[in-house]
mmCIF file with all atom_site columns, C-alpha atoms in Angstrom:
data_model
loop_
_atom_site.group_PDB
_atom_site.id
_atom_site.type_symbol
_atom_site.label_atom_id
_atom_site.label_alt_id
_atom_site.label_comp_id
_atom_site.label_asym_id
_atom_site.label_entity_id
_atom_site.label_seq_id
_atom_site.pdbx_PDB_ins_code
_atom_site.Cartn_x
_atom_site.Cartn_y
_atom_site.Cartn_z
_atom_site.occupancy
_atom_site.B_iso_or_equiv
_atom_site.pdbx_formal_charge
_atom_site.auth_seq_id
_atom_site.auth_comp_id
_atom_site.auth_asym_id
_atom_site.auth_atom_id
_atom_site.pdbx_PDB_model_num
ATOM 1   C CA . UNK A 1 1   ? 0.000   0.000  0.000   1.00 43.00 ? 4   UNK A CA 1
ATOM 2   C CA . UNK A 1 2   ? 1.446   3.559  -0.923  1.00 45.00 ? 5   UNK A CA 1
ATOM 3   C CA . UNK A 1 3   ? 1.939   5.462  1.893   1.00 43.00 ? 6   UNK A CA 1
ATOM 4   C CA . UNK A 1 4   ? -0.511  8.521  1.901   1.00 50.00 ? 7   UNK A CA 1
ATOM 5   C CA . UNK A 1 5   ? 2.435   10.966 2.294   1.00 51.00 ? 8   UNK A CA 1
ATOM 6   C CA . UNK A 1 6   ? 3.576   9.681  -1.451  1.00 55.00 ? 9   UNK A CA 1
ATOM 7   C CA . UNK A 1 7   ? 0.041   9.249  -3.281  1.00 72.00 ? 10  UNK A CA 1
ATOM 8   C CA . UNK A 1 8   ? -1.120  12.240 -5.304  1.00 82.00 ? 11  UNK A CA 1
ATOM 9   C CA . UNK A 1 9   ? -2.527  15.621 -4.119  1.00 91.00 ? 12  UNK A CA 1
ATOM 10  C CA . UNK A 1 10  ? -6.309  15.162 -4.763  1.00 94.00 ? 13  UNK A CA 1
ATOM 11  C CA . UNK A 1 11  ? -8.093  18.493 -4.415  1.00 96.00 ? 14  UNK A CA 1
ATOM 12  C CA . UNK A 1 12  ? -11.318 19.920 -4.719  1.00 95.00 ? 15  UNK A CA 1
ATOM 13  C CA . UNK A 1 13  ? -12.721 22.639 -6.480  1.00 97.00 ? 16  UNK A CA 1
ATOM 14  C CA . UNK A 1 14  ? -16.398 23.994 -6.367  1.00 95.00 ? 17  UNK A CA 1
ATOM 15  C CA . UNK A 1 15  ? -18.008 27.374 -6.400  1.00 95.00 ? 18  UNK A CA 1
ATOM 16  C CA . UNK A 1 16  ? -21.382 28.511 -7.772  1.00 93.00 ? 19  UNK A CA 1
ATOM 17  C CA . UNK A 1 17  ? -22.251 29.449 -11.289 1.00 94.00 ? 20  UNK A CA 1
ATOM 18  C CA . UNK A 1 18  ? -20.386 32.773 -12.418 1.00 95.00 ? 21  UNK A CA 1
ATOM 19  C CA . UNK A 1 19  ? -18.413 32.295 -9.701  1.00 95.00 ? 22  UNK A CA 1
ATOM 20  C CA . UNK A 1 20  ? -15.094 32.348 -11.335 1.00 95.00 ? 23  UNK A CA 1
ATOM 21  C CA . UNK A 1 21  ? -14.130 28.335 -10.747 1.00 95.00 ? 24  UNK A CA 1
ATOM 22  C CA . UNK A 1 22  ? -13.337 27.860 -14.243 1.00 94.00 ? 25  UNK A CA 1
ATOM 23  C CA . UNK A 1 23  ? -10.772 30.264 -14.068 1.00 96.00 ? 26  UNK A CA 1
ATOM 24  C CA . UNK A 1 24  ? -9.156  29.234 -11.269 1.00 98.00 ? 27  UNK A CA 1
ATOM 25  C CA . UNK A 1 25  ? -8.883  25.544 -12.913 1.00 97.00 ? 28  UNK A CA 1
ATOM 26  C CA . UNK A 1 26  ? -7.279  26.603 -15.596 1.00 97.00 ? 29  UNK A CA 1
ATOM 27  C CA . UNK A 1 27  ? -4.693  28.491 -13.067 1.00 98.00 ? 30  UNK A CA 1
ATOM 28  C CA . UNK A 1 28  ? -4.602  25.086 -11.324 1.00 97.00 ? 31  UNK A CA 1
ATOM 29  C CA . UNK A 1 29  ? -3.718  23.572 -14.494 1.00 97.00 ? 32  UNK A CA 1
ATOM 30  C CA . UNK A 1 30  ? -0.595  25.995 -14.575 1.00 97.00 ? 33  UNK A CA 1
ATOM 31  C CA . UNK A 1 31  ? 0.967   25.672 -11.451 1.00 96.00 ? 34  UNK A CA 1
ATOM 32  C CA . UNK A 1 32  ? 0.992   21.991 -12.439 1.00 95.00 ? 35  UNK A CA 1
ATOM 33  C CA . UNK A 1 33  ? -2.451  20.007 -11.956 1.00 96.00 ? 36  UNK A CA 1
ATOM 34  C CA . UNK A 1 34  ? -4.371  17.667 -14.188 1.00 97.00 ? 37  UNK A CA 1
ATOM 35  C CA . UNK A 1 35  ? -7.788  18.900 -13.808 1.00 97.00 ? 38  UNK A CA 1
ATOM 36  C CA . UNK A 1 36  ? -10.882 16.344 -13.857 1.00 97.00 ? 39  UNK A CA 1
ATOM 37  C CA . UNK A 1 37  ? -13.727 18.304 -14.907 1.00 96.00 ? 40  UNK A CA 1
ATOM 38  C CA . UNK A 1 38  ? -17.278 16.833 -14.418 1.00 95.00 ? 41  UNK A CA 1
ATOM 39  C CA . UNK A 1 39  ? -18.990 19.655 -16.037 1.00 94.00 ? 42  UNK A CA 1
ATOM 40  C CA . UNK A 1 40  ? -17.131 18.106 -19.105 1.00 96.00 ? 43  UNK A CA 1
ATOM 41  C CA . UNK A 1 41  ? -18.043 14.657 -18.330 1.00 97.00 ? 44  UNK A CA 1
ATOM 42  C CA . UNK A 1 42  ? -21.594 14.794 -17.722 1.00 96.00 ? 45  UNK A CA 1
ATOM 43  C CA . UNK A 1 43  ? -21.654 16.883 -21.502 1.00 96.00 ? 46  UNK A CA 1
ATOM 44  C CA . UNK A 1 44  ? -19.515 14.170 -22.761 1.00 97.00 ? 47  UNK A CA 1
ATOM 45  C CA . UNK A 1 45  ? -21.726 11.343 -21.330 1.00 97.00 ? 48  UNK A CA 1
ATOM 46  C CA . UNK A 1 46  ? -25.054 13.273 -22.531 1.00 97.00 ? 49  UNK A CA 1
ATOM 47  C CA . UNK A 1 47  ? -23.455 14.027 -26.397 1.00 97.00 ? 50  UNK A CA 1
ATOM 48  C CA . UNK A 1 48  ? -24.153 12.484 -29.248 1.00 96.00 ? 51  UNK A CA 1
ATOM 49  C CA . UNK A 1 49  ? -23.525 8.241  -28.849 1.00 94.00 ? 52  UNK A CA 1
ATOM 50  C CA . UNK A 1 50  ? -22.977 9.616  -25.382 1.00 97.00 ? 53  UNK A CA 1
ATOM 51  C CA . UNK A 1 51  ? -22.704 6.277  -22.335 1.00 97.00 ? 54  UNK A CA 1
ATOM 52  C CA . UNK A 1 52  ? -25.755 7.546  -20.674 1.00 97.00 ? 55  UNK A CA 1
ATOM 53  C CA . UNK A 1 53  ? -28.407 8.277  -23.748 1.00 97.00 ? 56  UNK A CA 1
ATOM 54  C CA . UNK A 1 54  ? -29.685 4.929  -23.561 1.00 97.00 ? 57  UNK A CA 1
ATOM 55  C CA . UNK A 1 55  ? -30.686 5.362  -19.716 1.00 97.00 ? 58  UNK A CA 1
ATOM 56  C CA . UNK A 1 56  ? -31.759 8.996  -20.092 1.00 96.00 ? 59  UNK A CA 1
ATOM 57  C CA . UNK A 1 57  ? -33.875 7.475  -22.917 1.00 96.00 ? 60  UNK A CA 1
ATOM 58  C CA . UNK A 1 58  ? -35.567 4.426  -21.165 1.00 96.00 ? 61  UNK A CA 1
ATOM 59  C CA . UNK A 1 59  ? -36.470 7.267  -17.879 1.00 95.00 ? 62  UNK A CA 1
ATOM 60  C CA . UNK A 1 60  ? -37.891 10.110 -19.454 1.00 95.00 ? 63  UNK A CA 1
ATOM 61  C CA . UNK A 1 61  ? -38.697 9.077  -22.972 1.00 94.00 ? 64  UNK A CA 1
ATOM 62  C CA . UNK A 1 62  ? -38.027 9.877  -26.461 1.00 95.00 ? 65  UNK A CA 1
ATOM 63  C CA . UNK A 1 63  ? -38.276 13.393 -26.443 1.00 94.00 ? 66  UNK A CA 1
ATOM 64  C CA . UNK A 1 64  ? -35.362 14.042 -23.986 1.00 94.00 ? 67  UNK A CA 1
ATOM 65  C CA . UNK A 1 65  ? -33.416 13.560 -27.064 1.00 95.00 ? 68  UNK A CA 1
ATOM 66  C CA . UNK A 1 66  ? -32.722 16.548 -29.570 1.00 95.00 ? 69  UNK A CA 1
ATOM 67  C CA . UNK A 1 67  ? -32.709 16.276 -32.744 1.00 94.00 ? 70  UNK A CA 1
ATOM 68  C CA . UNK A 1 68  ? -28.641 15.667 -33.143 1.00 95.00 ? 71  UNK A CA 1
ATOM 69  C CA . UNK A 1 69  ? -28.800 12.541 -30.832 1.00 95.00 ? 72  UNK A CA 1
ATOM 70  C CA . UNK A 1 70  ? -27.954 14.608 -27.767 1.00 96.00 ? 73  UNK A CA 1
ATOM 71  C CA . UNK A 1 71  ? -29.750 15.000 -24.780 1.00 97.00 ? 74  UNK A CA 1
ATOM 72  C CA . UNK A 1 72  ? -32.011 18.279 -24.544 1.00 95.00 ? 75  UNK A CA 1
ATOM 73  C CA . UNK A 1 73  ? -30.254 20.230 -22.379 1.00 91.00 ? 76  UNK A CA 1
ATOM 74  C CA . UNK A 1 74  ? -32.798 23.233 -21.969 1.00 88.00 ? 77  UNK A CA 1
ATOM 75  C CA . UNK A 1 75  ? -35.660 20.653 -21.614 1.00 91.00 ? 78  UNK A CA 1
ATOM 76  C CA . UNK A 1 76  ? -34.159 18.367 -18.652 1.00 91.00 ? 79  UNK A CA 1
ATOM 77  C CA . UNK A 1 77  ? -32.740 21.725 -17.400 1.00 85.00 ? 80  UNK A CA 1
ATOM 78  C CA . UNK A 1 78  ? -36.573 22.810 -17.210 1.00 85.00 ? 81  UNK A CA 1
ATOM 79  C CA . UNK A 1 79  ? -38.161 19.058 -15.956 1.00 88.00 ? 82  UNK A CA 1
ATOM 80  C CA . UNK A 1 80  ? -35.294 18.432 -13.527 1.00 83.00 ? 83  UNK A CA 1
ATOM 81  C CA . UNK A 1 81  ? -35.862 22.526 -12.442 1.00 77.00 ? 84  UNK A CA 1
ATOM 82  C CA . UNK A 1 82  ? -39.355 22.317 -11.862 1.00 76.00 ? 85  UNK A CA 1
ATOM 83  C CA . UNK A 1 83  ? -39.406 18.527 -10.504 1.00 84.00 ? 86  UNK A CA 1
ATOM 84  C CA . UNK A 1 84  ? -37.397 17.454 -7.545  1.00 86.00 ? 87  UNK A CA 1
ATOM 85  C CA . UNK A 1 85  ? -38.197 13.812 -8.623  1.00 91.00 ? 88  UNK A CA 1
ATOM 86  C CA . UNK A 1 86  ? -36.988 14.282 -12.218 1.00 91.00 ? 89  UNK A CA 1
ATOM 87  C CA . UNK A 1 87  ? -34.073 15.824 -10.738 1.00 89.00 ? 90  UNK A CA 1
ATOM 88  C CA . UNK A 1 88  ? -33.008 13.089 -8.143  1.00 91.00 ? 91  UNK A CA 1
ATOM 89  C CA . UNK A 1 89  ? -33.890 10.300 -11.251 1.00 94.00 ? 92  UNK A CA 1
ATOM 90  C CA . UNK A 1 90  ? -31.034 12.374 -13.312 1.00 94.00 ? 93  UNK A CA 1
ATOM 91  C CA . UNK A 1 91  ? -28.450 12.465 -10.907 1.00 91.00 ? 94  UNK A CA 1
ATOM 92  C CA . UNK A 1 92  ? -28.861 8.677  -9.940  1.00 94.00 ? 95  UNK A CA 1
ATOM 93  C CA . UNK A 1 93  ? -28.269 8.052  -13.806 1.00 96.00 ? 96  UNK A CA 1
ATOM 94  C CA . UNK A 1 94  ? -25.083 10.362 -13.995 1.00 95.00 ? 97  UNK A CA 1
ATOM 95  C CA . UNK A 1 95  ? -23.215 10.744 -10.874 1.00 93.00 ? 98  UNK A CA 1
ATOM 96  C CA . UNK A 1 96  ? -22.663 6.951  -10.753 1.00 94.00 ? 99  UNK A CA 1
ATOM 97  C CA . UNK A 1 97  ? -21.611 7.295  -14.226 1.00 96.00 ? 100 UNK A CA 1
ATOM 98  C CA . UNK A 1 98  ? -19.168 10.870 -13.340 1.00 95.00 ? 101 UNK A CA 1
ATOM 99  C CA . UNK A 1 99  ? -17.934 9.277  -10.345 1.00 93.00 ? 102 UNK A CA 1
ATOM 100 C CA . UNK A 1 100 ? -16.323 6.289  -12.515 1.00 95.00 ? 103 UNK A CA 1
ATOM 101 C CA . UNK A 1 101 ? -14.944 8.388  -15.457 1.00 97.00 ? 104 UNK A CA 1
ATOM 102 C CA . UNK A 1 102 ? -13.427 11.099 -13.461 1.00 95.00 ? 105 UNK A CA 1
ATOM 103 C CA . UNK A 1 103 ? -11.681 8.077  -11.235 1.00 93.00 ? 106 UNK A CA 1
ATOM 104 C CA . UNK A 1 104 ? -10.305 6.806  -14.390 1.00 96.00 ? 107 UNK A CA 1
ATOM 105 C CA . UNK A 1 105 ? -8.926  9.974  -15.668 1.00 96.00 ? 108 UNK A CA 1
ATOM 106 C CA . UNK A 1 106 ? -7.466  10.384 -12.250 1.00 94.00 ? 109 UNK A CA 1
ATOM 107 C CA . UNK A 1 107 ? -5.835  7.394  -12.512 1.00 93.00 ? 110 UNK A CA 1
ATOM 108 C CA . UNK A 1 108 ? -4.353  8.460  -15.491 1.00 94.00 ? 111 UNK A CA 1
ATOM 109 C CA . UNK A 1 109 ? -2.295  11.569 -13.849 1.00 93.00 ? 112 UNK A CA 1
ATOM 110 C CA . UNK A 1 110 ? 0.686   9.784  -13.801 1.00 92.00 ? 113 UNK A CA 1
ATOM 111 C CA . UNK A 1 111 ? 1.697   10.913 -10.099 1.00 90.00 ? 114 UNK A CA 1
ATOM 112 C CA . UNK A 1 112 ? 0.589   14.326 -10.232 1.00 94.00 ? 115 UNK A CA 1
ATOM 113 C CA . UNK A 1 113 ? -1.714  16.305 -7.959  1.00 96.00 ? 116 UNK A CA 1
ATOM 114 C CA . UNK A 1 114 ? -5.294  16.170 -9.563  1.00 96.00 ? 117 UNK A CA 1
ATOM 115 C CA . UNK A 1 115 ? -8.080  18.774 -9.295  1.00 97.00 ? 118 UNK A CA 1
ATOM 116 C CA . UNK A 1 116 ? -11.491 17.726 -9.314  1.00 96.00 ? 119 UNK A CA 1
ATOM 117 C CA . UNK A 1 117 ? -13.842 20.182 -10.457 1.00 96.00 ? 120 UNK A CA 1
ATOM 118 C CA . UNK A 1 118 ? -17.384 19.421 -8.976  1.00 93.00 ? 121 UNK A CA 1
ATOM 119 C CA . UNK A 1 119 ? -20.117 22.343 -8.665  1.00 87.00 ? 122 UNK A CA 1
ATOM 120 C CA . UNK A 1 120 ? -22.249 20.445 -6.886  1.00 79.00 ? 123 UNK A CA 1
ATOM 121 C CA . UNK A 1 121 ? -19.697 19.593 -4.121  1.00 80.00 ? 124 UNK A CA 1
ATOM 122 C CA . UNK A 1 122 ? -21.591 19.649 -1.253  1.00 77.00 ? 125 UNK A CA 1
ATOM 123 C CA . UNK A 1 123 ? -20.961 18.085 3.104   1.00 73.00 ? 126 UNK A CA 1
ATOM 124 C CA . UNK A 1 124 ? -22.845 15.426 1.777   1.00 74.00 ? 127 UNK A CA 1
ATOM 125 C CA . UNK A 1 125 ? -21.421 14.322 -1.499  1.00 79.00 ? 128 UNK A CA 1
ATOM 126 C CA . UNK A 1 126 ? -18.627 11.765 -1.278  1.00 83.00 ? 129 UNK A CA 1
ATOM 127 C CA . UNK A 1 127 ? -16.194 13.728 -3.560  1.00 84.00 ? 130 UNK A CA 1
ATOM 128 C CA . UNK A 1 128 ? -15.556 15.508 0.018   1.00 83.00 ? 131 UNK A CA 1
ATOM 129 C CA . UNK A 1 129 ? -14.280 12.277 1.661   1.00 83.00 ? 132 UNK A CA 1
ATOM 130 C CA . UNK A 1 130 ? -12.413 11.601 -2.085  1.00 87.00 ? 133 UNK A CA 1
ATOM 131 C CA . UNK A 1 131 ? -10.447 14.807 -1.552  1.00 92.00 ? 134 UNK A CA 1
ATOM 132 C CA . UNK A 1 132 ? -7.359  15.829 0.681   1.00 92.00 ? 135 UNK A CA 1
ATOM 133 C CA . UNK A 1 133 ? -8.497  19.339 0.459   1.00 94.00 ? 136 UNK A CA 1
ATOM 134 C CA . UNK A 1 134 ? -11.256 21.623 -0.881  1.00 95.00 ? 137 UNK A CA 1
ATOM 135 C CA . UNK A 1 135 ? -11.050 25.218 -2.503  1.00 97.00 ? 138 UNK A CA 1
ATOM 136 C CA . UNK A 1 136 ? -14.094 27.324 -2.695  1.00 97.00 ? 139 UNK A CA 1
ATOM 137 C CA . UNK A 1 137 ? -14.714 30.397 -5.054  1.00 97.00 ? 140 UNK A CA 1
ATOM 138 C CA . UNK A 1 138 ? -16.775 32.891 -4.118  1.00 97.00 ? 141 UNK A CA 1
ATOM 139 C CA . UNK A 1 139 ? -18.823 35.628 -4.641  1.00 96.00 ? 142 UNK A CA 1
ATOM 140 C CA . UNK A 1 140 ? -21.713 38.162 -4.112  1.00 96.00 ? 143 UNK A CA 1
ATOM 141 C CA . UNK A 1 141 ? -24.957 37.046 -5.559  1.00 95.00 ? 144 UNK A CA 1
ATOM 142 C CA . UNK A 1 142 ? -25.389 39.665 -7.233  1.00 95.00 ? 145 UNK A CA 1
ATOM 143 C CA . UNK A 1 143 ? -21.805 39.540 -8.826  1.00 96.00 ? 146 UNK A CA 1
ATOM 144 C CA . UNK A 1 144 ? -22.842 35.837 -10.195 1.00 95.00 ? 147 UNK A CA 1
ATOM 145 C CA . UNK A 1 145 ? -26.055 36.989 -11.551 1.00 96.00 ? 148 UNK A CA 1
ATOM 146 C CA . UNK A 1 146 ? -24.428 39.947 -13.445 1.00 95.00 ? 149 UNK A CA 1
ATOM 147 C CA . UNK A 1 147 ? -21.420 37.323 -14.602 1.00 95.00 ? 150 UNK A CA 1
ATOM 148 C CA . UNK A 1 148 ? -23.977 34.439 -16.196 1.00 95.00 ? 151 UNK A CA 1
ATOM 149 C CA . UNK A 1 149 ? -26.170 36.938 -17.640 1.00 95.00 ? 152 UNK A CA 1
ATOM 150 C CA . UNK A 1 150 ? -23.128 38.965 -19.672 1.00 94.00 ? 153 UNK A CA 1
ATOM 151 C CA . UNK A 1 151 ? -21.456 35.311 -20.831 1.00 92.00 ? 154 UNK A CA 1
ATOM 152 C CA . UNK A 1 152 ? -24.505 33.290 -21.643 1.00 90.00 ? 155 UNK A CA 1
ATOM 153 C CA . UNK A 1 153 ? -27.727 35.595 -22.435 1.00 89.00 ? 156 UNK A CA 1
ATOM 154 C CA . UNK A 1 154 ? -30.032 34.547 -20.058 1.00 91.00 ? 157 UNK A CA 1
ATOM 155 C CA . UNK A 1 155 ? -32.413 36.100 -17.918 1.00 93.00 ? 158 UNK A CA 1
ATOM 156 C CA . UNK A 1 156 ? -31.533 36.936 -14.121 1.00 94.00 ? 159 UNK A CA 1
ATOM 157 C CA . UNK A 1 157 ? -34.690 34.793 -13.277 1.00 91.00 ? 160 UNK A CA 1
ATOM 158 C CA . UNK A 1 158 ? -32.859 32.019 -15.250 1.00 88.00 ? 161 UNK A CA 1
ATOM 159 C CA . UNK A 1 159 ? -29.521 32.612 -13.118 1.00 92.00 ? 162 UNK A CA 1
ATOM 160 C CA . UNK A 1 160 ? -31.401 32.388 -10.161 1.00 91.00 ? 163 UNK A CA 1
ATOM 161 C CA . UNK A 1 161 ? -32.972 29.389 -10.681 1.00 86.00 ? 164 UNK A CA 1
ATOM 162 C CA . UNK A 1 162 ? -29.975 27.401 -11.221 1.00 87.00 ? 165 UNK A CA 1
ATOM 163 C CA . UNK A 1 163 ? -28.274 29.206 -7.963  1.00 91.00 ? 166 UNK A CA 1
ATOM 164 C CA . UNK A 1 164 ? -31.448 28.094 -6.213  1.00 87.00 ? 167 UNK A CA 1
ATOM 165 C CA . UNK A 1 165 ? -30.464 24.470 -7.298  1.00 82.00 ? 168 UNK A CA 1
ATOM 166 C CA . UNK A 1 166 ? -27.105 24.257 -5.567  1.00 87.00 ? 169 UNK A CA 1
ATOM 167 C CA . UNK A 1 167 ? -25.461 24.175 -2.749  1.00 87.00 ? 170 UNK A CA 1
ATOM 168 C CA . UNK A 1 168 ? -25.645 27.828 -0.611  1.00 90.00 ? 171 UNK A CA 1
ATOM 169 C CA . UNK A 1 169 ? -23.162 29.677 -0.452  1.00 92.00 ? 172 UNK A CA 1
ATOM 170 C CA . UNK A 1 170 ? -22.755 29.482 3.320   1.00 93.00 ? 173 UNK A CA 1
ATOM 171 C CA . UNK A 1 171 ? -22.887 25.470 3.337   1.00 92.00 ? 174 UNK A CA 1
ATOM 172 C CA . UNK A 1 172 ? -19.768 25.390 0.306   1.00 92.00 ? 175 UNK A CA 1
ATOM 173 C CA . UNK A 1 173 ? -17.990 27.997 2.640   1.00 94.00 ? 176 UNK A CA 1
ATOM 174 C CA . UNK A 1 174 ? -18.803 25.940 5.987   1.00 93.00 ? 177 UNK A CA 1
ATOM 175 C CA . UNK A 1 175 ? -16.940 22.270 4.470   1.00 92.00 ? 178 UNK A CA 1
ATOM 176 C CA . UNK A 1 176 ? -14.247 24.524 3.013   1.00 94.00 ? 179 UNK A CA 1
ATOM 177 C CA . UNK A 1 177 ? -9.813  24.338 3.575   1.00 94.00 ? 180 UNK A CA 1
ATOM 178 C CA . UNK A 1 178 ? -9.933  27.588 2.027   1.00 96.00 ? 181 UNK A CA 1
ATOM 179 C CA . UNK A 1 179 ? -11.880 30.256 0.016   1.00 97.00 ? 182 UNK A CA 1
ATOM 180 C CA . UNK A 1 180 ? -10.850 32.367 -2.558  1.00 97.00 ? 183 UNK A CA 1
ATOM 181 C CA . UNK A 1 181 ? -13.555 35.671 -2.852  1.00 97.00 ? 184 UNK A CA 1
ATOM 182 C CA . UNK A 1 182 ? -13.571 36.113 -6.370  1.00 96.00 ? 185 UNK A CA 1
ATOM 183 C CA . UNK A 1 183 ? -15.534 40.056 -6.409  1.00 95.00 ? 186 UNK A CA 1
ATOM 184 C CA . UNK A 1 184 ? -13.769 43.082 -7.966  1.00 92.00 ? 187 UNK A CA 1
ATOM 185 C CA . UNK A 1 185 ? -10.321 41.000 -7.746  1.00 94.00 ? 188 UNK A CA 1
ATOM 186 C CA . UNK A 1 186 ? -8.280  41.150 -10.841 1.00 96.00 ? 189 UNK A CA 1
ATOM 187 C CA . UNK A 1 187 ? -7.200  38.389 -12.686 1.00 96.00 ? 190 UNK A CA 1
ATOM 188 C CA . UNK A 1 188 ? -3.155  38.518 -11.662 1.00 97.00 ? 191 UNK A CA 1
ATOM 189 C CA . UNK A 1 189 ? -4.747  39.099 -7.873  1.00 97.00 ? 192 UNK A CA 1
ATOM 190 C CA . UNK A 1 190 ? -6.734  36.147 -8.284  1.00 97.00 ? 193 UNK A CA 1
ATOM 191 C CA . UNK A 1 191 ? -3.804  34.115 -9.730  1.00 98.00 ? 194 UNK A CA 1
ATOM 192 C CA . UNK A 1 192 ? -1.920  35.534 -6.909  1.00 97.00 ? 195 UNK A CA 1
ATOM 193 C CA . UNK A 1 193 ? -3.674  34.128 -4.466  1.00 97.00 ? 196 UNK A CA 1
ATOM 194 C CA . UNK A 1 194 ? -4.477  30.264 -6.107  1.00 97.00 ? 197 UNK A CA 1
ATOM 195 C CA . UNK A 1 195 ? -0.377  30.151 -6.723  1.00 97.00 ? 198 UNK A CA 1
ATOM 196 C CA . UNK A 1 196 ? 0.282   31.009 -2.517  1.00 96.00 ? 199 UNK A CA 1
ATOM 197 C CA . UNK A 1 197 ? -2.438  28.158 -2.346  1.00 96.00 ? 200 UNK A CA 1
ATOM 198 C CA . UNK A 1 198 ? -1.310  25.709 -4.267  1.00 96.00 ? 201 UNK A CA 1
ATOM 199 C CA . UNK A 1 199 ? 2.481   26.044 -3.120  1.00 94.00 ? 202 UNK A CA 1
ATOM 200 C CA . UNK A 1 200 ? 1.304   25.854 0.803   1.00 94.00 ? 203 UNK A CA 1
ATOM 201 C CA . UNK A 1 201 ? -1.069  23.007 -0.050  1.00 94.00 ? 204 UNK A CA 1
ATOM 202 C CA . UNK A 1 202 ? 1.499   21.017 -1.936  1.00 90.00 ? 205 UNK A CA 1
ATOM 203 C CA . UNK A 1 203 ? 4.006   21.157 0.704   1.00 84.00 ? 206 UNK A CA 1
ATOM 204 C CA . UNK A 1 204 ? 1.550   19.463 3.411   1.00 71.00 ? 207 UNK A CA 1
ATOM 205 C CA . UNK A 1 205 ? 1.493   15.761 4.043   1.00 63.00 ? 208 UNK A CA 1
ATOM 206 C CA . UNK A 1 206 ? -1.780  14.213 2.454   1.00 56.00 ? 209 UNK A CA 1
ATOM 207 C CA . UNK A 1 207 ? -3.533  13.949 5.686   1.00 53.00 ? 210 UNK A CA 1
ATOM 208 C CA . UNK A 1 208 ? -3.584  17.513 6.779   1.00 42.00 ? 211 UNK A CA 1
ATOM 209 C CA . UNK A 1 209 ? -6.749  19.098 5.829   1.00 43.00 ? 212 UNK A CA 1
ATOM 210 C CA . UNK A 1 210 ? -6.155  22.625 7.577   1.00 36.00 ? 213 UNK A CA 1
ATOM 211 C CA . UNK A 1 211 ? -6.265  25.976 5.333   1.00 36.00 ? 214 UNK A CA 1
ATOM 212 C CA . UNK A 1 212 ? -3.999  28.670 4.673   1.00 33.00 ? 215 UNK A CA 1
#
């Protein structure tokens, strides 16, 4: 068995939408990291010939499926949305299905520390126990509402009903090693701050889960 001072730096990464967490992956990425992202994997398993089509398929129908052999993104975004059940019946098709590919790329790092994006990374999930440490990005509200609306068109009532779907701010800040608030910072600030991270966490033995 490999001691757990030798085994990889596993960390975690979560934040809600328009936070900034994409950014500070890729920042991640170039102090070093190999970055799992299950954003990427759940659009990978829902694509075209996509591993979970045929189960998406046989639980809610035909009609989940677009009209390029994806999944409908803005209808089970609307069904899972408006119906808790729908919702739970989703995740129970693809988290089982994440959990397995992002484990595999993992596997794949070749010895290096691995970030594991999840935005859905919550006390209960068990990518918290899979992790020796977790960073949080955050933000105002407001400041994420402002962010998703300028990159992706939609409405703030759309925003706000995905926010309303994940984890609160206070509970990602609560299970947190450290946060990084993301609000009027500039980008070399912000990459400031994720290098002092990374070069404190990487120094610690595996088992120490205590912040900056």
């Amino acid at each position: 068995m490999v001691p757990d001072a030798l085994k990889p730096l596993h960390l975690g990464l979560t934040g809600g939408i328009g936070s900034g967490k994409s950014t500070v992956a890729t920042m991640l990425v170039a102090c070093g990291a190999v970055l799992v992202d299950t954003d990427a994997i759940a659009h990978a398993l829902t694509a075209p010939h996509g591993a979970a089509l045929p189960a998406l398929e046989r639980e809610f129908g035909p009609e989940i499926i677009d009209a390029d052999g994806a999944m409908d993104r803005a209808r089970m975004r609307s069904l899972a949305f408006g119906d808790t059940s729908a919702r739970r019946r989703l995740e129970s098709i693809l988290h089982p299905m994440i959990g397995h590919e992002a484990q595999r790329q993992a596997d794949l790092s070749g010895g290096r520390p691995v970030v594991f994006d999840v935005p859905l990374l919550s006390a209960a999930s068990p990518w918290r126990q899979r992790v020796n440490r977790l960073l949080v990005v955050d933000c105002r509200e407001d400041t994420q509402v402002q962010r998703v609306m300028q990159r992706s068109g939609w409405s703030a009532e759309q925003v706000q009903r995905v926010m309303e779907q994940q984890t609160p701010r206070a509970a990602r800040r609560a299970i947190a090693d450290a946060v990084i608030f993301n609000d009027g910072l500039a980008l070399g600030a912000l990459n400031a701050q994720v290098t002092v991270l990374w070069q404190h966490w990487i120094r610690l033995p595996r088992g120490h889960t205590a912040g900056l």
